[in-house]
């Protein structure tokens, strides 16, 4: 993997993932750079469909990383779009009171 400039900026989530993985020195990472299409930005289902096209043929299990409050939604999308032969585990940090406080601002 080519090294990314320490001052690099991110235009997409894929850019951010590449920078984090590069800095953590993780080997053999797979990226799904889902195109925008007609929407303003791709959603979880768009990304899962694109991933299946690129990498999903010989996969028996996946570990998905997410964050609260999206973990359950993203797990449901994965289980809905992937065949039962693929084991899905979705993990992420707990939803804290601070998250709740910040998500309720403006209401």
PDB file of C-alpha atoms in Angstrom:
ATOM      1  CA  UNK A   1       0.000   0.000   0.000  1.00  0.00           C
ATOM      2  CA  UNK A   2       1.382   3.393  -0.864  1.00  0.00           C
ATOM      3  CA  UNK A   3       2.030   5.755   2.010  1.00  0.00           C
ATOM      4  CA  UNK A   4      -0.322   8.694   2.365  1.00  0.00           C
ATOM      5  CA  UNK A   5       0.896  12.209   3.036  1.00  0.00           C
ATOM      6  CA  UNK A   6       0.526  13.026   6.780  1.00  0.00           C
ATOM      7  CA  UNK A   7      -1.213  16.284   5.869  1.00  0.00           C
ATOM      8  CA  UNK A   8      -3.646  14.621   3.457  1.00  0.00           C
ATOM      9  CA  UNK A   9      -7.264  15.711   3.509  1.00  0.00           C
ATOM     10  CA  UNK A  10     -10.297  13.513   3.085  1.00  0.00           C
ATOM     11  CA  UNK A  11     -12.962  14.038   0.466  1.00  0.00           C
ATOM     12  CA  UNK A  12     -14.688  10.709   1.187  1.00  0.00           C
ATOM     13  CA  UNK A  13     -14.943   8.100   3.926  1.00  0.00           C
ATOM     14  CA  UNK A  14     -12.722   5.873   1.777  1.00  0.00           C
ATOM     15  CA  UNK A  15      -9.984   8.526   1.901  1.00  0.00           C
ATOM     16  CA  UNK A  16     -10.268   8.615   5.698  1.00  0.00           C
ATOM     17  CA  UNK A  17     -10.146   4.823   5.946  1.00  0.00           C
ATOM     18  CA  UNK A  18      -7.048   4.654   3.755  1.00  0.00           C
ATOM     19  CA  UNK A  19      -5.260   7.206   5.944  1.00  0.00           C
ATOM     20  CA  UNK A  20      -6.190   5.409   9.189  1.00  0.00           C
ATOM     21  CA  UNK A  21      -5.231   1.979   7.870  1.00  0.00           C
ATOM     22  CA  UNK A  22      -1.964   3.330   6.457  1.00  0.00           C
ATOM     23  CA  UNK A  23      -1.039   4.977   9.761  1.00  0.00           C
ATOM     24  CA  UNK A  24      -1.971   1.840  11.712  1.00  0.00           C
ATOM     25  CA  UNK A  25       0.167  -0.244   9.325  1.00  0.00           C
ATOM     26  CA  UNK A  26      -2.639  -2.733   8.670  1.00  0.00           C
ATOM     27  CA  UNK A  27      -1.832  -5.120   5.834  1.00  0.00           C
ATOM     28  CA  UNK A  28      -4.196  -6.447   3.139  1.00  0.00           C
ATOM     29  CA  UNK A  29      -7.090  -4.076   3.877  1.00  0.00           C
ATOM     30  CA  UNK A  30      -9.942  -4.026   1.378  1.00  0.00           C
ATOM     31  CA  UNK A  31     -11.691  -0.778   0.490  1.00  0.00           C
ATOM     32  CA  UNK A  32     -15.035  -0.259  -1.128  1.00  0.00           C
ATOM     33  CA  UNK A  33     -15.135   3.104  -2.834  1.00  0.00           C
ATOM     34  CA  UNK A  34     -18.828   3.222  -3.660  1.00  0.00           C
ATOM     35  CA  UNK A  35     -19.707   5.732  -6.383  1.00  0.00           C
ATOM     36  CA  UNK A  36     -22.223   8.463  -5.650  1.00  0.00           C
ATOM     37  CA  UNK A  37     -24.728   7.507  -8.317  1.00  0.00           C
ATOM     38  CA  UNK A  38     -27.971   9.508  -8.349  1.00  0.00           C
ATOM     39  CA  UNK A  39     -27.881  10.091  -4.584  1.00  0.00           C
ATOM     40  CA  UNK A  40     -25.841  12.701  -2.776  1.00  0.00           C
ATOM     41  CA  UNK A  41     -23.817   9.913  -1.142  1.00  0.00           C
ATOM     42  CA  UNK A  42     -23.968   6.117  -0.952  1.00  0.00           C
ATOM     43  CA  UNK A  43     -25.687   4.407   1.959  1.00  0.00           C
ATOM     44  CA  UNK A  44     -24.946   1.105   3.708  1.00  0.00           C
ATOM     45  CA  UNK A  45     -26.891  -0.971   1.168  1.00  0.00           C
ATOM     46  CA  UNK A  46     -25.069   0.672  -1.772  1.00  0.00           C
ATOM     47  CA  UNK A  47     -21.719  -0.119  -0.162  1.00  0.00           C
ATOM     48  CA  UNK A  48     -22.638  -3.745   0.607  1.00  0.00           C
ATOM     49  CA  UNK A  49     -23.765  -4.290  -2.988  1.00  0.00           C
ATOM     50  CA  UNK A  50     -20.540  -2.787  -4.326  1.00  0.00           C
ATOM     51  CA  UNK A  51     -18.481  -4.897  -1.892  1.00  0.00           C
ATOM     52  CA  UNK A  52     -20.208  -8.074  -3.080  1.00  0.00           C
ATOM     53  CA  UNK A  53     -19.270  -7.238  -6.683  1.00  0.00           C
ATOM     54  CA  UNK A  54     -15.621  -6.628  -5.802  1.00  0.00           C
ATOM     55  CA  UNK A  55     -14.846  -9.075  -2.979  1.00  0.00           C
ATOM     56  CA  UNK A  56     -17.857 -11.136  -1.960  1.00  0.00           C
ATOM     57  CA  UNK A  57     -17.493 -14.256  -4.101  1.00  0.00           C
ATOM     58  CA  UNK A  58     -15.269 -16.317  -1.784  1.00  0.00           C
ATOM     59  CA  UNK A  59     -16.196 -14.951   1.625  1.00  0.00           C
ATOM     60  CA  UNK A  60     -17.604 -17.090   4.432  1.00  0.00           C
ATOM     61  CA  UNK A  61     -17.677 -14.458   7.185  1.00  0.00           C
ATOM     62  CA  UNK A  62     -17.302 -10.734   7.679  1.00  0.00           C
ATOM     63  CA  UNK A  63     -16.599  -8.493  10.630  1.00  0.00           C
ATOM     64  CA  UNK A  64     -18.195  -5.080  10.189  1.00  0.00           C
ATOM     65  CA  UNK A  65     -17.075  -2.112  12.267  1.00  0.00           C
ATOM     66  CA  UNK A  66     -19.573   0.609  12.990  1.00  0.00           C
ATOM     67  CA  UNK A  67     -20.499   3.115  15.662  1.00  0.00           C
ATOM     68  CA  UNK A  68     -23.548   3.866  17.743  1.00  0.00           C
ATOM     69  CA  UNK A  69     -26.338   4.400  16.900  1.00  0.00           C
ATOM     70  CA  UNK A  70     -25.780   2.802  13.456  1.00  0.00           C
ATOM     71  CA  UNK A  71     -24.596  -0.671  14.515  1.00  0.00           C
ATOM     72  CA  UNK A  72     -27.994  -2.403  14.542  1.00  0.00           C
ATOM     73  CA  UNK A  73     -29.137  -0.776  11.299  1.00  0.00           C
ATOM     74  CA  UNK A  74     -25.959  -1.722   9.459  1.00  0.00           C
ATOM     75  CA  UNK A  75     -26.071  -5.271  10.822  1.00  0.00           C
ATOM     76  CA  UNK A  76     -29.677  -5.607   9.600  1.00  0.00           C
ATOM     77  CA  UNK A  77     -28.713  -4.369   6.115  1.00  0.00           C
ATOM     78  CA  UNK A  78     -25.804  -6.829   5.950  1.00  0.00           C
ATOM     79  CA  UNK A  79     -27.935  -9.766   7.045  1.00  0.00           C
ATOM     80  CA  UNK A  80     -30.664  -8.779   4.581  1.00  0.00           C
ATOM     81  CA  UNK A  81     -28.364  -8.400   1.558  1.00  0.00           C
ATOM     82  CA  UNK A  82     -25.875 -11.208   2.157  1.00  0.00           C
ATOM     83  CA  UNK A  83     -26.644 -14.910   1.735  1.00  0.00           C
ATOM     84  CA  UNK A  84     -27.109 -16.990   4.884  1.00  0.00           C
ATOM     85  CA  UNK A  85     -23.867 -18.788   4.047  1.00  0.00           C
ATOM     86  CA  UNK A  86     -21.943 -15.656   5.078  1.00  0.00           C
ATOM     87  CA  UNK A  87     -21.626 -15.170   8.831  1.00  0.00           C
ATOM     88  CA  UNK A  88     -22.026 -11.523   9.834  1.00  0.00           C
ATOM     89  CA  UNK A  89     -20.734  -9.946  13.028  1.00  0.00           C
ATOM     90  CA  UNK A  90     -21.068  -6.201  13.519  1.00  0.00           C
ATOM     91  CA  UNK A  91     -19.258  -4.468  16.354  1.00  0.00           C
ATOM     92  CA  UNK A  92     -18.787  -0.916  17.573  1.00  0.00           C
ATOM     93  CA  UNK A  93     -18.585   1.324  20.582  1.00  0.00           C
ATOM     94  CA  UNK A  94     -21.430   1.712  23.019  1.00  0.00           C
ATOM     95  CA  UNK A  95     -23.832   4.625  22.751  1.00  0.00           C
ATOM     96  CA  UNK A  96     -23.081   6.939  25.655  1.00  0.00           C
ATOM     97  CA  UNK A  97     -25.064   9.646  27.417  1.00  0.00           C
ATOM     98  CA  UNK A  98     -22.725  12.170  25.777  1.00  0.00           C
ATOM     99  CA  UNK A  99     -23.731  10.830  22.355  1.00  0.00           C
ATOM    100  CA  UNK A 100     -27.378  11.139  23.312  1.00  0.00           C
ATOM    101  CA  UNK A 101     -26.869  14.702  24.550  1.00  0.00           C
ATOM    102  CA  UNK A 102     -25.108  15.762  21.326  1.00  0.00           C
ATOM    103  CA  UNK A 103     -27.624  14.029  19.028  1.00  0.00           C
ATOM    104  CA  UNK A 104     -30.565  15.757  20.732  1.00  0.00           C
ATOM    105  CA  UNK A 105     -29.261  19.319  20.380  1.00  0.00           C
ATOM    106  CA  UNK A 106     -31.626  21.516  18.489  1.00  0.00           C
ATOM    107  CA  UNK A 107     -34.784  19.682  19.502  1.00  0.00           C
TER     108      UNK A 107
END
